[in-house]
Tab-separated table of N, CA, C and O in Angstrom:
chain	number	residue	atom	x	y	z
Y	528	MET	N	-121.641	-111.856	-2.118
Y	528	MET	CA	-121.298	-110.505	-1.765
Y	528	MET	C	-121.626	-109.594	-2.948
Y	528	MET	O	-121.389	-109.945	-4.085
Y	529	LEU	N	-122.139	-108.425	-2.656
Y	529	LEU	CA	-122.548	-107.499	-3.700
Y	529	LEU	C	-121.433	-106.589	-4.183
Y	529	LEU	O	-121.499	-106.055	-5.263
Y	530	ASN	N	-120.404	-106.449	-3.406
Y	530	ASN	CA	-119.323	-105.537	-3.732
Y	530	ASN	C	-118.300	-106.260	-4.589
Y	530	ASN	O	-117.416	-106.927	-4.088
Y	531	LEU	N	-118.423	-106.124	-5.904
Y	531	LEU	CA	-117.535	-106.843	-6.809
Y	531	LEU	C	-116.588	-105.922	-7.579
Y	531	LEU	O	-116.115	-106.265	-8.639
Y	532	THR	N	-116.316	-104.778	-7.034
Y	532	THR	CA	-115.428	-103.829	-7.689
Y	532	THR	C	-113.975	-104.230	-7.467
Y	532	THR	O	-113.597	-104.627	-6.380
Y	533	PHE	N	-113.197	-104.137	-8.527
Y	533	PHE	CA	-111.770	-104.383	-8.396
Y	533	PHE	C	-111.039	-103.485	-9.390
Y	533	PHE	O	-111.593	-103.123	-10.427
Y	534	PRO	N	-109.817	-103.135	-9.078
Y	534	PRO	CA	-109.083	-102.236	-9.971
Y	534	PRO	C	-108.570	-102.964	-11.208
Y	534	PRO	O	-108.108	-104.100	-11.125
Y	535	ILE	N	-108.668	-102.311	-12.334
Y	535	ILE	CA	-108.211	-102.911	-13.592
Y	535	ILE	C	-106.708	-103.168	-13.568
Y	535	ILE	O	-106.234	-104.143	-14.116
Y	536	SER	N	-105.977	-102.290	-12.904
Y	536	SER	CA	-104.520	-102.439	-12.847
Y	536	SER	C	-104.083	-103.566	-11.911
Y	536	SER	O	-102.925	-103.949	-11.899
Y	537	GLY	N	-105.039	-104.072	-11.104
Y	537	GLY	CA	-104.702	-105.114	-10.139
Y	537	GLY	C	-104.417	-104.569	-8.751
Y	537	GLY	O	-104.307	-105.327	-7.795
Y	538	LYS	N	-104.266	-103.265	-8.637
Y	538	LYS	CA	-103.981	-102.663	-7.339
Y	538	LYS	C	-104.730	-101.340	-7.216
Y	538	LYS	O	-104.726	-100.525	-8.132
Y	539	PHE	N	-105.371	-101.146	-6.064
Y	539	PHE	CA	-106.079	-99.893	-5.818
Y	539	PHE	C	-105.085	-98.755	-5.600
Y	539	PHE	O	-104.056	-98.942	-4.939
Y	540	ILE	N	-105.422	-97.586	-6.143
Y	540	ILE	CA	-104.690	-96.394	-5.735
Y	540	ILE	C	-105.280	-96.008	-4.375
Y	540	ILE	O	-106.371	-96.470	-4.020
Y	541	PRO	N	-104.605	-95.190	-3.580
Y	541	PRO	CA	-105.097	-94.894	-2.229
Y	541	PRO	C	-106.553	-94.405	-2.189
Y	541	PRO	O	-107.320	-94.827	-1.331
Y	542	GLU	N	-106.936	-93.536	-3.120
Y	542	GLU	CA	-108.305	-93.008	-3.124
Y	542	GLU	C	-109.326	-94.111	-3.400
Y	542	GLU	O	-110.387	-94.157	-2.792
Y	543	GLN	N	-109.010	-94.992	-4.334
Y	543	GLN	CA	-109.906	-96.107	-4.645
Y	543	GLN	C	-110.045	-97.033	-3.441
Y	543	GLN	O	-111.136	-97.525	-3.160
Y	544	LYS	N	-108.949	-97.276	-2.770
Y	544	LYS	CA	-108.965	-98.165	-1.618
Y	544	LYS	C	-109.859	-97.625	-0.513
Y	544	LYS	O	-110.625	-98.370	0.107
Y	545	VAL	N	-109.783	-96.320	-0.260
Y	545	VAL	CA	-110.619	-95.703	0.770
Y	545	VAL	C	-112.091	-95.887	0.434
Y	545	VAL	O	-112.899	-96.288	1.280
Y	546	ILE	N	-112.463	-95.617	-0.812
Y	546	ILE	CA	-113.862	-95.739	-1.212
Y	546	ILE	C	-114.303	-97.196	-1.188
Y	546	ILE	O	-115.395	-97.514	-0.709
Y	547	TYR	N	-113.469	-98.102	-1.671
Y	547	TYR	CA	-113.802	-99.527	-1.640
Y	547	TYR	C	-114.059	-99.984	-0.207
Y	547	TYR	O	-115.047	-100.659	0.077
Y	548	GLN	N	-113.191	-99.605	0.701
Y	548	GLN	CA	-113.350	-100.016	2.097
Y	548	GLN	C	-114.608	-99.413	2.716
Y	548	GLN	O	-115.287	-100.073	3.509
Y	549	LEU	N	-114.929	-98.185	2.355
Y	549	LEU	CA	-116.138	-97.543	2.852
Y	549	LEU	C	-117.388	-98.275	2.365
Y	549	LEU	O	-118.306	-98.546	3.138
Y	550	VAL	N	-117.416	-98.628	1.088
Y	550	VAL	CA	-118.560	-99.359	0.525
Y	550	VAL	C	-118.678	-100.729	1.180
Y	550	VAL	O	-119.777	-101.165	1.562
Y	551	LEU	N	-117.575	-101.419	1.336
Y	551	LEU	CA	-117.593	-102.735	1.963
Y	551	LEU	C	-118.071	-102.653	3.410
Y	551	LEU	O	-118.900	-103.462	3.852
Y	552	LYS	N	-117.599	-101.666	4.140
Y	552	LYS	CA	-118.019	-101.479	5.535
Y	552	LYS	C	-119.532	-101.229	5.617
Y	552	LYS	O	-120.221	-101.791	6.471
Y	553	ALA	N	-120.039	-100.395	4.718
Y	553	ALA	CA	-121.479	-100.119	4.689
Y	553	ALA	C	-122.268	-101.374	4.349
Y	553	ALA	O	-123.307	-101.668	4.960
Y	554	GLN	N	-121.787	-102.122	3.389
Y	554	GLN	CA	-122.462	-103.354	2.995
Y	554	GLN	C	-122.523	-104.348	4.155
Y	554	GLN	O	-123.574	-104.923	4.439
Y	555	LEU	N	-121.422	-104.541	4.831
Y	555	LEU	CA	-121.393	-105.488	5.946
Y	555	LEU	C	-122.273	-105.022	7.099
Y	555	LEU	O	-122.936	-105.839	7.754
Y	556	ALA	N	-122.323	-103.712	7.340
Y	556	ALA	CA	-123.195	-103.173	8.388
Y	556	ALA	C	-124.658	-103.421	8.041
Y	556	ALA	O	-125.464	-103.781	8.907
Y	557	ALA	N	-125.004	-103.240	6.768
Y	557	ALA	CA	-126.386	-103.480	6.337
Y	557	ALA	C	-126.745	-104.950	6.471
Y	557	ALA	O	-127.821	-105.297	6.975
Y	558	ILE	N	-125.865	-105.823	6.050
Y	558	ILE	CA	-126.122	-107.263	6.141
Y	558	ILE	C	-126.341	-107.674	7.590
Y	558	ILE	O	-127.227	-108.471	7.890
Y	559	GLU	N	-125.558	-107.100	8.493
Y	559	GLU	CA	-125.687	-107.411	9.918
Y	559	GLU	C	-127.066	-107.019	10.457
Y	559	GLU	O	-127.590	-107.658	11.369
Y	560	GLN	N	-127.653	-105.974	9.896
Y	560	GLN	CA	-128.961	-105.490	10.367
Y	560	GLN	C	-130.150	-106.240	9.772
Y	560	GLN	O	-131.270	-106.086	10.247
Y	561	VAL	N	-129.924	-107.015	8.722
Y	561	VAL	CA	-131.030	-107.725	8.070
Y	561	VAL	C	-131.406	-108.938	8.917
Y	561	VAL	O	-130.748	-109.973	8.880
Y	562	LYS	N	-132.457	-108.753	9.707
Y	562	LYS	CA	-132.948	-109.797	10.600
Y	562	LYS	C	-134.468	-109.689	10.657
Y	562	LYS	O	-135.016	-108.599	10.462
Y	563	PRO	N	-135.131	-110.786	10.930
Y	563	PRO	CA	-136.590	-110.715	11.055
Y	563	PRO	C	-136.990	-109.659	12.090
Y	563	PRO	O	-136.421	-109.588	13.179
Y	564	GLY	N	-137.925	-108.827	11.707
Y	564	GLY	CA	-138.429	-107.803	12.611
Y	564	GLY	C	-137.741	-106.457	12.498
Y	564	GLY	O	-138.259	-105.453	12.975
Y	565	ASN	N	-136.553	-106.400	11.917
Y	565	ASN	CA	-135.876	-105.117	11.750
Y	565	ASN	C	-136.489	-104.398	10.550
Y	565	ASN	O	-136.445	-104.901	9.435
Y	566	PRO	N	-137.037	-103.217	10.775
Y	566	PRO	CA	-137.640	-102.485	9.655
Y	566	PRO	C	-136.573	-101.977	8.691
Y	566	PRO	O	-135.422	-101.740	9.063
Y	567	TYR	N	-136.998	-101.784	7.452
Y	567	TYR	CA	-136.087	-101.285	6.420
Y	567	TYR	C	-135.413	-99.991	6.861
Y	567	TYR	O	-134.216	-99.804	6.648
Y	568	LYS	N	-136.159	-99.079	7.472
Y	568	LYS	CA	-135.599	-97.784	7.873
Y	568	LYS	C	-134.417	-97.955	8.827
Y	568	LYS	O	-133.435	-97.217	8.742
Y	569	GLN	N	-134.485	-98.927	9.700
Y	569	GLN	CA	-133.368	-99.174	10.613
Y	569	GLN	C	-132.124	-99.585	9.825
Y	569	GLN	O	-131.023	-99.099	10.091
Y	570	ILE	N	-132.309	-100.471	8.875
Y	570	ILE	CA	-131.188	-100.923	8.039
Y	570	ILE	C	-130.640	-99.743	7.244
Y	570	ILE	O	-129.432	-99.495	7.209
Y	571	HIS	N	-131.542	-98.990	6.636
Y	571	HIS	CA	-131.162	-97.834	5.826
Y	571	HIS	C	-130.396	-96.806	6.659
Y	571	HIS	O	-129.330	-96.327	6.250
Y	572	ASP	N	-130.915	-96.478	7.823
Y	572	ASP	CA	-130.268	-95.471	8.672
Y	572	ASP	C	-128.913	-95.941	9.188
Y	572	ASP	O	-127.986	-95.139	9.333
Y	573	THR	N	-128.787	-97.229	9.467
Y	573	THR	CA	-127.512	-97.785	9.935
Y	573	THR	C	-126.405	-97.509	8.937
Y	573	THR	O	-125.264	-97.252	9.306
Y	574	VAL	N	-126.763	-97.541	7.662
Y	574	VAL	CA	-125.767	-97.373	6.609
Y	574	VAL	C	-125.716	-95.946	6.078
Y	574	VAL	O	-124.647	-95.368	5.936
Y	575	SER	N	-126.865	-95.366	5.792
Y	575	SER	CA	-126.869	-94.109	5.041
Y	575	SER	C	-126.348	-92.908	5.824
Y	575	SER	O	-125.678	-92.046	5.245
Y	576	ILE	N	-126.617	-92.831	7.100
Y	576	ILE	CA	-126.169	-91.666	7.865
Y	576	ILE	C	-124.639	-91.635	7.970
Y	576	ILE	O	-124.013	-90.648	7.588
Y	577	PRO	N	-123.994	-92.721	8.436
Y	577	PRO	CA	-122.519	-92.689	8.460
Y	577	PRO	C	-121.914	-92.579	7.059
Y	577	PRO	O	-120.904	-91.913	6.861
Y	578	TRP	N	-122.566	-93.210	6.067
Y	578	TRP	CA	-122.087	-93.181	4.689
Y	578	TRP	C	-122.007	-91.745	4.177
Y	578	TRP	O	-121.008	-91.323	3.631
Y	579	ARG	N	-123.089	-90.984	4.379
Y	579	ARG	CA	-123.118	-89.600	3.896
Y	579	ARG	C	-122.033	-88.766	4.578
Y	579	ARG	O	-121.364	-87.962	3.930
Y	580	CYS	N	-121.852	-88.965	5.861
Y	580	CYS	CA	-120.828	-88.207	6.593
Y	580	CYS	C	-119.427	-88.542	6.076
Y	580	CYS	O	-118.617	-87.642	5.844
Y	581	GLN	N	-119.166	-89.809	5.893
Y	581	GLN	CA	-117.830	-90.224	5.453
Y	581	GLN	C	-117.570	-89.828	4.006
Y	581	GLN	O	-116.488	-89.368	3.673
Y	582	MET	N	-118.565	-90.001	3.144
Y	582	MET	CA	-118.383	-89.605	1.736
Y	582	MET	C	-118.232	-88.089	1.646
Y	582	MET	O	-117.456	-87.599	0.841
Y	583	GLY	N	-118.980	-87.360	2.470
Y	583	GLY	CA	-118.868	-85.907	2.472
Y	583	GLY	C	-117.474	-85.447	2.850
Y	583	GLY	O	-116.928	-84.501	2.266
Y	584	SER	N	-116.852	-86.146	3.799
Y	584	SER	CA	-115.506	-85.755	4.198
Y	584	SER	C	-114.471	-86.113	3.122
Y	584	SER	O	-113.491	-85.408	2.954
Y	585	ILE	N	-114.732	-87.166	2.375
Y	585	ILE	CA	-113.809	-87.563	1.299
Y	585	ILE	C	-113.891	-86.586	0.121
Y	585	ILE	O	-112.894	-86.150	-0.410
Y	586	PHE	N	-115.136	-86.265	-0.249
Y	586	PHE	CA	-115.347	-85.432	-1.436
Y	586	PHE	C	-115.613	-83.972	-1.111
Y	586	PHE	O	-115.936	-83.195	-1.979
Y	587	LYS	N	-115.489	-83.599	0.157
Y	587	LYS	CA	-115.688	-82.210	0.596
Y	587	LYS	C	-117.065	-81.691	0.173
Y	587	LYS	O	-117.202	-80.594	-0.327
Y	588	ILE	N	-118.085	-82.537	0.407
Y	588	ILE	CA	-119.461	-82.164	0.061
Y	588	ILE	C	-120.045	-81.327	1.176
Y	588	ILE	O	-119.916	-81.623	2.307
């Protein structure tokens, strides 16, 4: 697994937990799309479009 982030204190604060879960969800969605014949753009779009929307709502971008 590529997502190896963990809190130094041993426990996520609520904001960290939201971002961690978002990254993990995106990673798992990308892994699910990696199959023979699936173009990179499909994998990228599966993750990047929802990612930008969700991160934008978190950080008010």
